[in-house]
XYZ file of C-alpha atoms in Angstrom:
729
model
C 95.199 67.124 -63.539
C 92.311 69.254 -61.415
C 88.266 68.776 -61.830
C 86.753 71.292 -64.347
C 85.692 73.712 -61.925
C 81.831 75.470 -62.934
C 79.894 77.977 -61.560
C 77.928 75.017 -59.937
C 79.000 73.213 -56.781
C 80.833 70.230 -57.500
C 79.055 66.961 -57.074
C 80.086 64.348 -54.566
C 81.637 62.015 -56.446
C 83.702 65.195 -57.768
C 85.038 66.486 -54.023
C 86.544 62.713 -53.932
C 88.229 62.379 -56.684
C 89.789 66.197 -56.519
C 90.978 64.555 -52.613
C 92.409 61.940 -54.156
C 94.211 63.667 -56.389
C 95.486 65.918 -54.017
C 96.993 63.386 -51.677
C 98.752 61.584 -54.594
C 100.387 64.828 -55.120
C 101.394 65.007 -51.770
C 102.356 62.230 -52.062
C 104.932 62.908 -54.837
C 106.016 66.136 -53.155
C 107.223 63.708 -49.866
C 108.831 61.182 -52.634
C 110.948 63.964 -53.780
C 112.264 65.507 -50.834
C 112.457 62.115 -49.569
C 114.816 61.688 -52.585
C 116.668 64.782 -51.778
C 117.396 63.508 -48.906
C 118.671 59.797 -49.845
C 120.658 60.852 -52.168
C 121.822 64.238 -53.775
C 122.623 64.746 -57.229
C 125.778 65.452 -57.048
C 126.132 62.104 -54.879
C 123.901 59.194 -55.931
C 124.805 55.752 -55.134
C 126.816 53.195 -57.305
C 125.553 50.222 -58.665
C 125.364 47.477 -55.969
C 128.969 46.147 -55.808
C 130.746 43.246 -53.477
C 131.969 45.620 -50.237
C 135.454 45.802 -51.046
C 138.719 46.730 -48.867
C 139.808 50.617 -49.631
C 143.759 50.355 -48.737
C 146.304 52.550 -47.388
C 145.811 55.712 -48.989
C 142.615 55.819 -51.568
C 139.314 56.878 -50.319
C 135.605 56.211 -51.658
C 132.781 58.975 -52.149
C 129.989 58.525 -50.169
C 127.201 60.869 -50.285
C 129.149 63.626 -50.493
C 131.664 62.509 -47.976
C 135.372 60.908 -49.185
C 135.947 57.896 -46.553
C 139.757 57.723 -46.556
C 141.267 54.363 -46.295
C 140.815 51.114 -44.277
C 137.220 50.708 -44.747
C 134.735 48.683 -46.606
C 132.315 49.978 -49.673
C 129.803 48.295 -51.122
C 126.147 46.961 -51.286
C 127.243 42.766 -49.871
C 129.657 41.844 -47.657
C 128.972 38.519 -45.558
C 130.384 38.650 -41.799
C 132.858 36.410 -41.980
C 131.654 33.731 -39.339
C 128.597 33.597 -41.591
C 125.834 35.194 -39.774
C 124.844 38.353 -41.247
C 125.992 41.760 -43.356
C 129.650 42.811 -41.944
C 128.983 45.793 -39.567
C 131.794 47.585 -40.979
C 130.566 48.122 -44.664
C 129.604 51.234 -45.787
C 126.624 50.683 -47.930
C 126.161 53.790 -50.634
C 122.694 52.854 -51.336
C 121.591 53.371 -47.816
C 119.771 56.543 -46.433
C 122.174 59.229 -45.305
C 120.665 62.011 -43.667
C 121.426 65.616 -45.661
C 121.215 68.124 -42.693
C 121.229 66.501 -39.680
C 123.937 64.536 -37.982
C 123.430 62.943 -34.537
C 127.415 63.317 -33.311
C 126.086 61.881 -29.913
C 125.313 58.317 -31.442
C 121.708 58.637 -29.249
C 120.600 55.599 -30.951
C 124.174 53.566 -31.440
C 123.302 49.901 -30.222
C 125.659 48.367 -28.248
C 127.389 46.180 -30.947
C 126.952 49.146 -33.524
C 127.120 48.593 -37.368
C 126.669 50.686 -40.497
C 123.052 49.115 -42.030
C 121.562 49.472 -38.437
C 122.354 52.923 -38.265
C 120.634 55.663 -38.235
C 120.149 58.066 -41.517
C 120.886 61.126 -38.878
C 123.844 59.029 -37.666
C 125.486 57.785 -41.197
C 125.789 61.645 -41.670
C 127.698 61.551 -37.976
C 129.752 58.779 -38.758
C 130.841 60.045 -42.992
C 131.616 63.107 -41.358
C 134.600 61.639 -38.989
C 135.864 59.284 -41.379
C 135.928 62.755 -43.590
C 137.565 64.605 -41.067
C 140.133 62.320 -40.415
C 139.007 60.149 -37.793
C 140.478 62.393 -35.192
C 137.524 63.982 -33.398
C 137.903 63.597 -29.635
C 134.259 64.174 -28.769
C 132.860 61.717 -31.494
C 130.267 58.670 -29.969
C 132.391 55.675 -29.018
C 130.040 53.867 -31.271
C 131.045 55.099 -34.741
C 134.669 54.329 -33.300
C 133.806 50.753 -32.807
C 132.234 49.874 -36.365
C 135.992 51.722 -37.862
C 136.937 49.384 -35.595
C 135.087 46.291 -36.367
C 136.864 46.840 -40.136
C 140.255 46.640 -39.037
C 140.006 43.666 -37.004
C 138.446 42.237 -40.240
C 141.109 43.271 -42.309
C 143.897 41.526 -39.829
C 142.081 38.112 -39.280
C 142.083 38.264 -42.929
C 145.674 38.240 -43.013
C 145.948 35.405 -40.448
C 143.455 33.290 -41.817
C 145.218 33.364 -45.576
C 148.270 35.749 -45.586
C 146.791 36.939 -48.341
C 147.633 40.816 -48.076
C 150.204 42.964 -47.669
C 152.438 42.686 -43.938
C 153.177 46.905 -44.701
C 149.673 47.087 -44.607
C 149.371 45.022 -41.451
C 152.046 46.875 -39.649
C 150.108 50.390 -41.230
C 146.663 49.646 -39.381
C 148.648 48.943 -36.111
C 150.157 52.308 -36.175
C 145.621 53.597 -36.519
C 144.923 51.573 -34.010
C 147.268 52.936 -31.979
C 146.527 56.342 -33.077
C 142.816 55.323 -31.979
C 144.415 54.572 -28.389
C 145.592 57.210 -27.938
C 142.872 59.404 -28.949
C 139.890 57.327 -26.795
C 141.123 55.244 -24.381
C 140.219 57.901 -21.515
C 136.776 57.891 -23.305
C 135.647 54.316 -23.540
C 137.694 51.414 -20.755
C 135.932 49.073 -23.224
C 137.939 50.195 -26.520
C 141.262 50.857 -24.559
C 140.849 47.144 -23.765
C 140.309 46.088 -27.362
C 142.256 48.474 -29.136
C 145.388 46.784 -26.718
C 144.579 43.330 -27.502
C 144.121 44.166 -31.348
C 147.891 45.895 -30.877
C 149.074 42.664 -29.263
C 147.613 39.563 -32.355
C 149.621 42.465 -34.950
C 153.031 42.185 -32.638
C 153.045 38.329 -32.647
C 152.413 38.075 -36.471
C 154.238 41.504 -37.831
C 157.301 42.011 -35.144
C 157.734 45.373 -36.537
C 154.571 46.910 -34.849
C 155.589 45.752 -31.167
C 157.780 49.115 -30.748
C 153.842 50.580 -30.859
C 153.511 48.643 -27.371
C 156.270 50.006 -25.652
C 155.902 52.802 -22.826
C 152.040 51.463 -22.592
C 151.338 49.241 -19.012
C 148.437 46.285 -19.319
C 145.889 49.001 -17.867
C 143.437 48.399 -20.250
C 143.764 44.714 -20.522
C 141.695 41.537 -18.682
C 143.811 40.032 -17.473
C 147.793 39.340 -18.730
C 148.497 40.404 -22.116
C 149.603 38.387 -24.943
C 153.190 40.268 -24.606
C 153.537 39.998 -20.840
C 152.816 36.190 -21.066
C 155.170 35.918 -23.745
C 157.983 38.239 -21.988
C 157.890 36.284 -18.855
C 157.747 32.919 -20.363
C 160.459 33.359 -22.075
C 162.494 34.616 -18.866
C 160.775 31.809 -17.101
C 162.914 29.228 -20.012
C 166.065 31.167 -19.779
C 165.835 30.106 -15.728
C 166.414 34.097 -15.780
C 164.343 36.737 -12.480
C 161.911 38.659 -13.518
C 162.160 42.147 -13.026
C 160.710 44.768 -10.500
C 159.019 46.287 -13.529
C 157.735 43.536 -15.381
C 156.528 41.802 -11.924
C 154.574 44.834 -11.348
C 152.468 44.510 -14.892
C 152.079 41.188 -13.774
C 150.011 42.362 -10.842
C 148.383 45.080 -12.441
C 147.340 42.790 -14.627
C 146.120 40.517 -11.975
C 145.033 42.253 -8.666
C 142.429 44.946 -8.459
C 143.794 48.390 -8.035
C 143.392 49.888 -4.946
C 143.084 53.667 -4.401
C 146.346 53.834 -3.191
C 147.788 52.390 -6.409
C 145.756 54.572 -8.046
C 146.177 57.901 -5.895
C 149.388 57.499 -5.434
C 150.323 55.662 -8.288
C 154.313 56.978 -8.450
C 154.755 56.455 -4.470
C 153.137 52.580 -5.126
C 155.823 51.484 -8.177
C 159.004 52.734 -6.492
C 158.009 51.089 -3.198
C 157.588 47.826 -5.044
C 160.610 48.291 -6.557
C 162.147 48.915 -3.500
C 160.474 46.262 -1.515
C 160.617 43.916 -4.733
C 164.595 44.114 -4.738
C 164.837 43.886 -0.608
C 162.706 40.503 -0.940
C 163.481 38.677 -4.131
C 166.975 40.345 -4.660
C 167.853 40.585 -8.554
C 164.188 39.156 -9.056
C 162.317 36.062 -8.607
C 162.605 32.796 -11.100
C 160.186 31.108 -11.917
C 160.265 27.526 -13.523
C 158.606 26.865 -16.687
C 155.722 24.844 -16.844
C 153.999 23.239 -19.221
C 150.826 24.967 -20.383
C 151.723 27.300 -23.362
C 151.005 30.844 -24.447
C 148.050 31.373 -27.214
C 147.834 34.094 -28.789
C 144.034 34.103 -28.449
C 142.036 37.711 -29.787
C 138.193 37.600 -29.079
C 137.140 40.615 -31.411
C 135.132 42.970 -30.573
C 133.128 42.845 -33.227
C 129.744 39.880 -33.551
C 130.458 38.920 -37.075
C 134.360 37.148 -36.086
C 135.169 34.248 -33.881
C 138.070 34.245 -31.509
C 141.345 33.584 -33.271
C 143.763 31.099 -31.847
C 147.672 32.093 -33.605
C 150.039 29.427 -33.170
C 152.873 30.283 -31.016
C 156.015 29.157 -30.537
C 156.158 26.759 -27.438
C 156.507 29.371 -24.403
C 155.521 28.813 -21.281
C 152.458 30.433 -19.514
C 153.516 30.674 -15.825
C 150.824 33.207 -15.209
C 148.888 30.226 -15.144
C 150.803 29.416 -11.693
C 148.955 30.259 -8.695
C 152.085 30.498 -6.459
C 154.026 33.245 -8.256
C 151.531 35.603 -8.710
C 150.529 34.950 -4.797
C 153.845 36.217 -3.645
C 153.582 39.526 -5.592
C 149.976 39.936 -4.316
C 150.878 39.492 -1.067
C 154.421 42.184 -1.461
C 151.343 44.211 -3.347
C 148.945 44.280 -0.637
C 152.143 45.154 1.794
C 153.000 48.531 -0.043
C 149.073 49.459 -0.564
C 149.151 49.324 3.452
C 152.515 51.072 3.835
C 150.673 53.994 1.700
C 147.723 53.502 2.988
C 147.355 56.611 5.744
C 150.152 58.758 2.815
C 146.632 57.780 -0.030
C 143.893 58.866 2.794
C 145.813 62.478 3.657
C 145.949 62.699 -0.071
C 142.502 62.243 -0.246
C 141.858 64.918 2.152
C 144.538 66.860 0.802
C 144.516 67.089 -2.951
C 147.609 69.739 -3.063
C 149.472 68.850 0.033
C 151.760 65.870 -1.114
C 154.734 68.208 -0.357
C 154.113 68.955 2.632
C 155.146 67.858 6.198
C 152.892 65.927 7.189
C 152.433 64.168 3.688
C 156.110 63.971 4.274
C 155.846 62.438 7.822
C 153.062 59.443 6.266
C 155.889 57.808 3.577
C 157.227 54.637 4.306
C 160.594 54.596 5.627
C 161.477 52.765 2.306
C 160.681 56.143 0.215
C 161.711 58.894 2.499
C 165.412 59.507 0.285
C 163.646 58.916 -2.635
C 160.747 61.315 -2.123
C 162.427 64.761 -1.407
C 159.824 67.434 0.031
C 161.240 70.746 0.163
C 158.934 71.393 3.325
C 161.688 68.696 5.187
C 164.829 69.591 3.695
C 164.431 73.224 5.277
C 163.886 71.596 8.775
C 166.728 69.085 8.391
C 168.898 72.334 7.495
C 167.333 74.736 10.130
C 168.387 71.435 12.541
C 171.493 70.610 10.958
C 172.706 74.538 11.969
C 171.278 74.625 15.332
C 173.030 71.453 17.000
C 175.030 72.210 19.761
C 178.189 70.479 20.704
C 175.815 67.896 22.720
C 174.295 67.615 19.348
C 171.237 69.063 20.774
C 169.566 72.038 19.669
C 167.254 74.212 21.359
C 164.401 75.836 18.757
C 161.895 77.947 19.858
C 157.962 77.830 18.507
C 158.697 80.639 15.804
C 161.324 78.639 14.104
C 159.038 75.025 14.024
C 155.284 76.396 13.494
C 156.466 77.524 9.856
C 156.832 73.829 9.121
C 153.141 73.000 11.041
C 149.789 73.783 9.291
C 147.913 74.147 12.239
C 144.133 73.659 11.897
C 143.413 76.093 14.325
C 145.936 79.447 14.911
C 147.208 80.125 18.397
C 147.135 75.766 19.561
C 149.074 72.830 18.132
C 147.401 69.874 18.447
C 148.472 66.413 19.219
C 148.386 64.820 15.120
C 150.066 67.872 14.122
C 152.672 67.607 16.830
C 152.906 63.988 16.040
C 153.525 64.876 12.166
C 156.197 66.919 13.073
C 157.841 64.677 15.653
C 157.093 61.130 12.259
C 158.958 64.017 10.044
C 161.151 64.751 12.167
C 162.801 60.911 12.773
C 162.418 60.064 8.951
C 164.850 62.855 8.882
C 167.258 61.057 11.031
C 166.462 63.648 14.254
C 164.003 63.594 17.661
C 162.565 66.129 19.655
C 161.645 66.571 22.703
C 159.049 66.857 24.229
C 156.995 63.971 22.171
C 153.632 63.254 22.144
C 154.425 59.670 20.795
C 155.850 58.695 24.095
C 153.272 60.685 26.211
C 154.809 64.241 25.905
C 152.661 66.615 25.666
C 151.661 68.621 22.486
C 154.212 71.099 21.420
C 153.112 74.868 22.948
C 153.070 77.757 20.742
C 155.027 79.648 22.916
C 157.030 76.980 24.082
C 160.502 75.564 23.014
C 161.113 72.394 21.800
C 164.734 69.790 22.246
C 165.626 68.491 18.792
C 169.170 65.976 18.787
C 170.556 63.393 15.826
C 168.192 60.077 16.867
C 170.465 57.052 17.678
C 169.472 53.623 15.277
C 167.572 52.299 18.764
C 166.242 55.652 20.221
C 162.616 54.854 20.290
C 159.367 56.283 19.218
C 157.345 54.529 21.400
C 157.603 54.272 25.136
C 158.782 50.869 26.954
C 157.865 50.218 30.591
C 161.471 50.956 31.611
C 161.297 54.474 29.440
C 158.191 55.400 30.880
C 158.970 55.346 34.248
C 161.679 56.968 33.916
C 160.173 59.680 32.215
C 158.250 59.909 35.350
C 160.789 60.069 37.847
C 163.554 62.405 35.727
C 160.782 65.065 35.811
C 160.118 64.662 39.304
C 163.820 64.298 39.724
C 164.211 67.831 37.889
C 161.692 69.518 39.832
C 163.995 68.468 42.644
C 167.046 69.681 40.909
C 165.421 73.074 40.163
C 164.153 74.113 43.200
C 167.474 75.441 44.777
C 167.269 77.362 40.658
C 170.729 75.728 40.536
C 171.619 72.687 38.539
C 175.014 71.939 38.213
C 176.465 69.569 35.869
C 177.233 67.203 38.409
C 173.512 67.344 39.327
C 172.312 66.809 35.592
C 174.698 63.961 35.132
C 173.717 62.183 37.918
C 169.840 62.940 37.565
C 170.513 60.752 34.265
C 172.791 57.931 35.490
C 170.450 56.944 38.349
C 167.734 56.271 36.842
C 169.232 55.308 33.757
C 170.876 52.550 35.407
C 168.513 52.104 37.486
C 166.025 50.758 34.778
C 168.637 49.437 32.082
C 167.726 51.865 29.829
C 169.244 51.404 25.775
C 171.537 53.596 24.024
C 168.965 54.930 22.415
C 166.339 55.683 25.405
C 169.414 57.313 27.633
C 170.028 59.670 25.000
C 166.045 60.738 24.403
C 166.324 60.683 28.195
C 169.234 63.521 28.686
C 166.832 65.486 25.195
C 164.094 64.698 27.572
C 165.799 66.722 30.580
C 166.987 68.917 28.659
C 163.656 70.551 27.641
C 162.583 69.827 31.285
C 164.930 71.894 32.333
C 164.386 74.532 30.132
C 160.631 74.933 30.374
C 159.793 73.443 33.258
C 156.616 71.781 33.499
C 155.979 71.716 37.366
C 153.693 69.385 38.703
C 150.536 70.282 36.606
C 148.621 67.559 35.182
C 150.924 64.823 37.626
C 148.483 64.154 40.077
C 146.132 62.131 37.789
C 149.026 60.080 36.600
C 150.328 59.328 39.944
C 146.914 57.467 41.178
C 147.504 54.220 39.603
C 150.935 53.974 41.385
C 151.478 51.078 43.910
C 152.817 51.520 47.294
C 156.597 50.027 46.429
C 156.187 52.051 43.342
C 155.941 55.261 45.168
C 158.791 54.464 47.842
C 161.018 53.551 44.867
C 160.661 56.533 43.138
C 161.243 58.550 46.000
C 164.252 57.215 47.038
C 165.493 57.958 43.569
C 164.285 61.721 44.206
C 166.179 62.360 47.494
C 169.337 60.746 45.487
C 168.863 63.288 43.203
C 168.230 65.983 45.940
C 171.729 64.639 47.465
C 173.769 64.494 45.044
C 175.761 67.868 46.205
C 175.892 66.879 49.602
C 173.585 69.503 50.595
C 169.956 69.628 51.528
C 168.482 73.213 51.451
C 165.412 74.402 52.825
C 164.069 75.142 49.554
C 165.302 71.561 47.657
C 163.336 70.383 51.152
C 160.376 71.810 50.896
C 160.146 70.364 47.348
C 160.490 67.208 48.559
C 158.152 67.306 50.928
C 155.923 68.654 48.023
C 156.391 65.874 45.565
C 156.307 63.366 48.153
C 153.188 64.914 48.950
C 152.129 64.450 45.522
C 153.452 60.531 45.478
C 150.954 59.727 48.149
C 154.309 59.390 50.985
C 153.961 61.432 54.113
C 156.202 63.856 55.654
C 157.517 61.133 57.929
C 158.466 59.006 55.436
C 160.611 61.520 53.642
C 162.895 62.176 56.471
C 163.003 58.306 57.130
C 164.200 57.742 53.188
C 166.570 60.582 53.673
C 168.610 59.220 56.867
C 168.655 55.720 55.766
C 169.282 57.083 52.155
C 172.612 58.805 53.456
C 173.421 58.195 57.313
C 176.076 55.647 57.483
C 176.360 52.798 60.203
C 178.779 54.753 62.805
C 177.867 58.602 61.485
C 174.436 59.632 62.179
C 173.417 63.187 59.668
C 173.751 65.793 61.486
C 171.096 68.727 61.140
C 172.311 71.746 61.125
C 170.705 74.905 63.216
C 172.619 77.602 63.210
C 170.822 80.404 63.138
C 173.099 82.114 60.705
C 172.975 79.802 58.065
C 169.135 78.894 56.220
C 167.806 75.736 57.481
C 168.949 72.374 56.278
C 170.382 69.039 56.214
C 174.367 69.064 56.553
C 175.290 66.169 54.917
C 178.091 63.771 56.260
C 180.910 62.656 54.041
C 179.300 59.987 51.952
C 180.100 56.737 52.088
C 182.024 54.571 49.874
C 178.598 52.405 48.471
C 175.215 53.817 48.707
C 172.497 53.243 50.950
C 170.173 53.040 48.152
C 170.560 49.121 46.695
C 170.293 49.677 43.357
C 170.418 46.074 42.037
C 167.300 45.629 44.775
C 165.199 48.527 43.013
C 166.032 46.959 39.860
C 165.051 43.694 40.778
C 161.923 44.929 42.689
C 160.663 46.602 39.500
C 161.681 43.813 37.111
C 159.409 41.320 39.597
C 156.561 43.224 40.262
C 156.007 45.189 36.732
C 153.151 47.386 38.833
C 154.222 50.667 37.186
C 152.435 48.901 34.018
C 148.789 50.706 35.537
C 150.981 53.555 35.955
C 152.155 53.497 32.409
C 149.257 52.207 30.439
C 147.563 55.232 32.064
C 149.923 58.437 30.905
C 152.249 56.628 27.649
C 148.614 54.356 26.919
C 150.724 51.728 27.538
C 149.062 48.322 25.185
C 150.452 45.824 27.647
C 148.594 46.634 30.672
C 146.362 44.352 32.164
C 142.256 45.217 32.521
C 139.707 43.642 34.502
C 137.709 41.546 31.604
C 135.207 44.010 29.503
C 131.883 43.170 29.783
C 130.774 40.147 27.563
C 128.271 42.930 24.955
C 131.885 43.884 24.139
C 133.612 41.199 23.441
C 133.011 40.479 19.914
C 133.199 42.911 16.779
C 137.114 44.115 17.482
C 137.976 46.870 15.215
C 141.846 46.303 13.999
C 144.141 46.376 16.163
C 141.874 47.310 19.180
C 140.828 45.153 21.451
C 136.743 44.877 21.784
C 136.528 46.805 25.190
C 138.733 50.038 22.941
C 136.463 49.089 20.044
C 133.138 49.512 21.843
C 134.475 52.875 23.477
C 135.453 53.865 19.903
C 131.460 53.095 18.309
C 130.695 55.071 21.318
C 133.214 57.797 21.320
C 131.464 57.993 17.506
C 127.964 58.507 18.153
C 128.590 62.148 19.448
C 131.451 65.288 18.689
C 131.985 66.001 21.604
C 132.411 64.359 25.249
C 133.204 65.794 28.818
C 135.990 64.358 30.145
C 133.622 62.774 33.034
C 131.299 61.071 30.550
C 134.231 59.570 28.690
C 135.514 58.394 32.094
C 132.323 56.840 33.029
C 131.610 54.881 29.912
C 135.810 53.626 30.446
C 134.561 52.497 33.555
C 131.633 50.462 32.362
C 133.828 49.012 29.734
C 136.547 48.245 32.111
C 139.206 50.156 30.669
C 141.954 52.870 31.956
C 140.539 56.195 29.672
C 143.851 57.572 29.100
C 145.024 54.298 28.408
C 142.168 53.276 25.560
C 141.916 56.748 23.848
C 146.089 57.019 23.473
C 145.152 53.027 21.863
C 142.260 54.519 19.630
C 143.867 57.027 18.561
C 147.438 55.142 17.530
C 145.447 52.900 15.158
C 143.509 55.641 13.776
C 146.618 57.552 12.555
C 147.719 54.098 11.527
C 144.698 53.836 9.780
C 143.938 57.071 8.808
C 146.444 59.354 8.581
C 144.679 61.593 11.723
C 143.645 61.448 15.483
C 139.864 60.144 16.942
C 140.376 62.896 19.152
C 141.431 65.993 20.232
C 141.784 68.021 23.593
C 141.015 67.042 26.690
C 137.873 68.479 28.065
C 135.046 68.061 26.199
C 137.242 65.443 23.659
C 136.659 66.504 20.549
C 135.683 63.493 18.043
C 135.997 63.199 14.564
C 133.623 61.329 13.529
C 134.026 61.224 10.055
C 137.549 59.576 10.981
C 135.337 57.088 14.202
C 132.938 55.978 11.287
C 135.563 55.576 8.612
C 137.272 53.404 11.170
C 133.686 51.405 12.281
C 132.633 50.553 8.765
């Protein structure tokens, strides 16, 4: 009622009474609004009841929403472990917002329960249930509330076997459906859902089909199903198949980047190397620890559940078998690391020739590449009778993705050489053996490789390459390189240095390239500087042997010999002395034809039965001294080179396969993006290193580890600081 209002102003008491009445009316209005939110007329809550399970195909109406089946509905239901209320229980008496639904679950706790949800969260949960439990965007907290009910029902079945086995199978299908929907949303949910499927599979065998095609990605440690499968094989003394061994590894070993980024390649490589190491498979003797189907529930209302199994040994508790498998997995990881790093930088480059070049040898045949197949077809079509193919840049460069147009880097040349090697072919020049990077205007010799064809230069082969280059210069001096001259050049060098069949094959291809491209003496001087006097004389005599194969040394050849003798640090007097010593017999001096009608040259008398150069002595001398190794370290990155001891400061903290001094050089190079040649030589000198050998060693390590070089170009050196820092880290 209202206080009567007259003409006179209300008294103080009347004002107080009126204010009290107004407040009461406002409270009543608010109460009516709240009642509308809590319980609209058409969805009044039912009378207080004990929570009941809604079996398959049933539903209940709660605040205007159809709950669907597989839920508990009621006003009260104690948790199975006796602590508090069952978290999945839908209590119709609790408030539900009439308009707002918090689908994001902003206030849902870590262990949610329907009782503790806010009104807007309850509305969002009921909407999700009514919509068929299909919304992929719903907060995972709501999925867990529903899942808690499924867990409880399965645990009730295990405890007292009081429910229908068909219903448990139906629950398994629902769990599998939810797993497919929300596995990527929450790793935690995926793990619990997978574990519940494992539990159901132990009590209801018909559900095991739901686990097929699902690996153990979402389990913590080996799953029950995996343990049972391994244990049954152990009891039967049967080998573990590669696929099952890999599942065991994945459940027990932290996933490396190659395992994730190159999953298909990793699986294939693991299978190949597993068969190589274990044949039909690893056989493990059964132990006396048995598998328990232990289920640790997601719900806080359930205790750990242990289901008694038949006595199946749990071999996942043994240390040695899994240690062997993890070692194999690490080996596969290391083998795929360059390929993985390349894909990390070039996600679309999986089918490229560069990616193919970085694959482990085991995967070449099983991992097709369109670029590789086209390149192999091209080479096959061009091989001649000698097994050599001369290809120009225009034919090869389409297979090389140049970082800088017009220039092929050493790393790009290396990728090409590696790819060809995996296809069964070799290329000359080959940067891996000290050859130059492929010239965009040049040509290359390709050939079908013998099994022992080298991809790293031995001391003998590196010296042979140097002699071959110098010999080719002499042979070509008269513009007429005969087949005999070419064959003798190869034979003299190969016989002297006792090269293998594969090295001889590559040397023949290298000679073919030298005679086609005629690189001349450019760049040789700095490489020859490290030769000892003995080594210089041996090379000089080999050059003379080459020059005299046709029994005539014409003026052009003499001029080239003089130039090369000067280049290797021998004077002209030594040239003439070596020439006479090589060709003179005991009773027949060498005659010099000075006829004005004939160009000045040496007329060579008939060759004595035995050459004046004692090849055995040369071979023995080379084997004894090995003094050319310092040259080879400079030219071909020979890692066996002996060097002075580096300063103590550089002895510690070696990086990977690099020695301490090389590691320190890498650290210093990483400080700048560009270095002049003089600065690099100064740095190397401080560390008692030969610069070229150390730089090649650094790049070799970079290719093996990161799949690309630390440095490129010559002067200045361009440093890939990202790769350098990655190696140092």
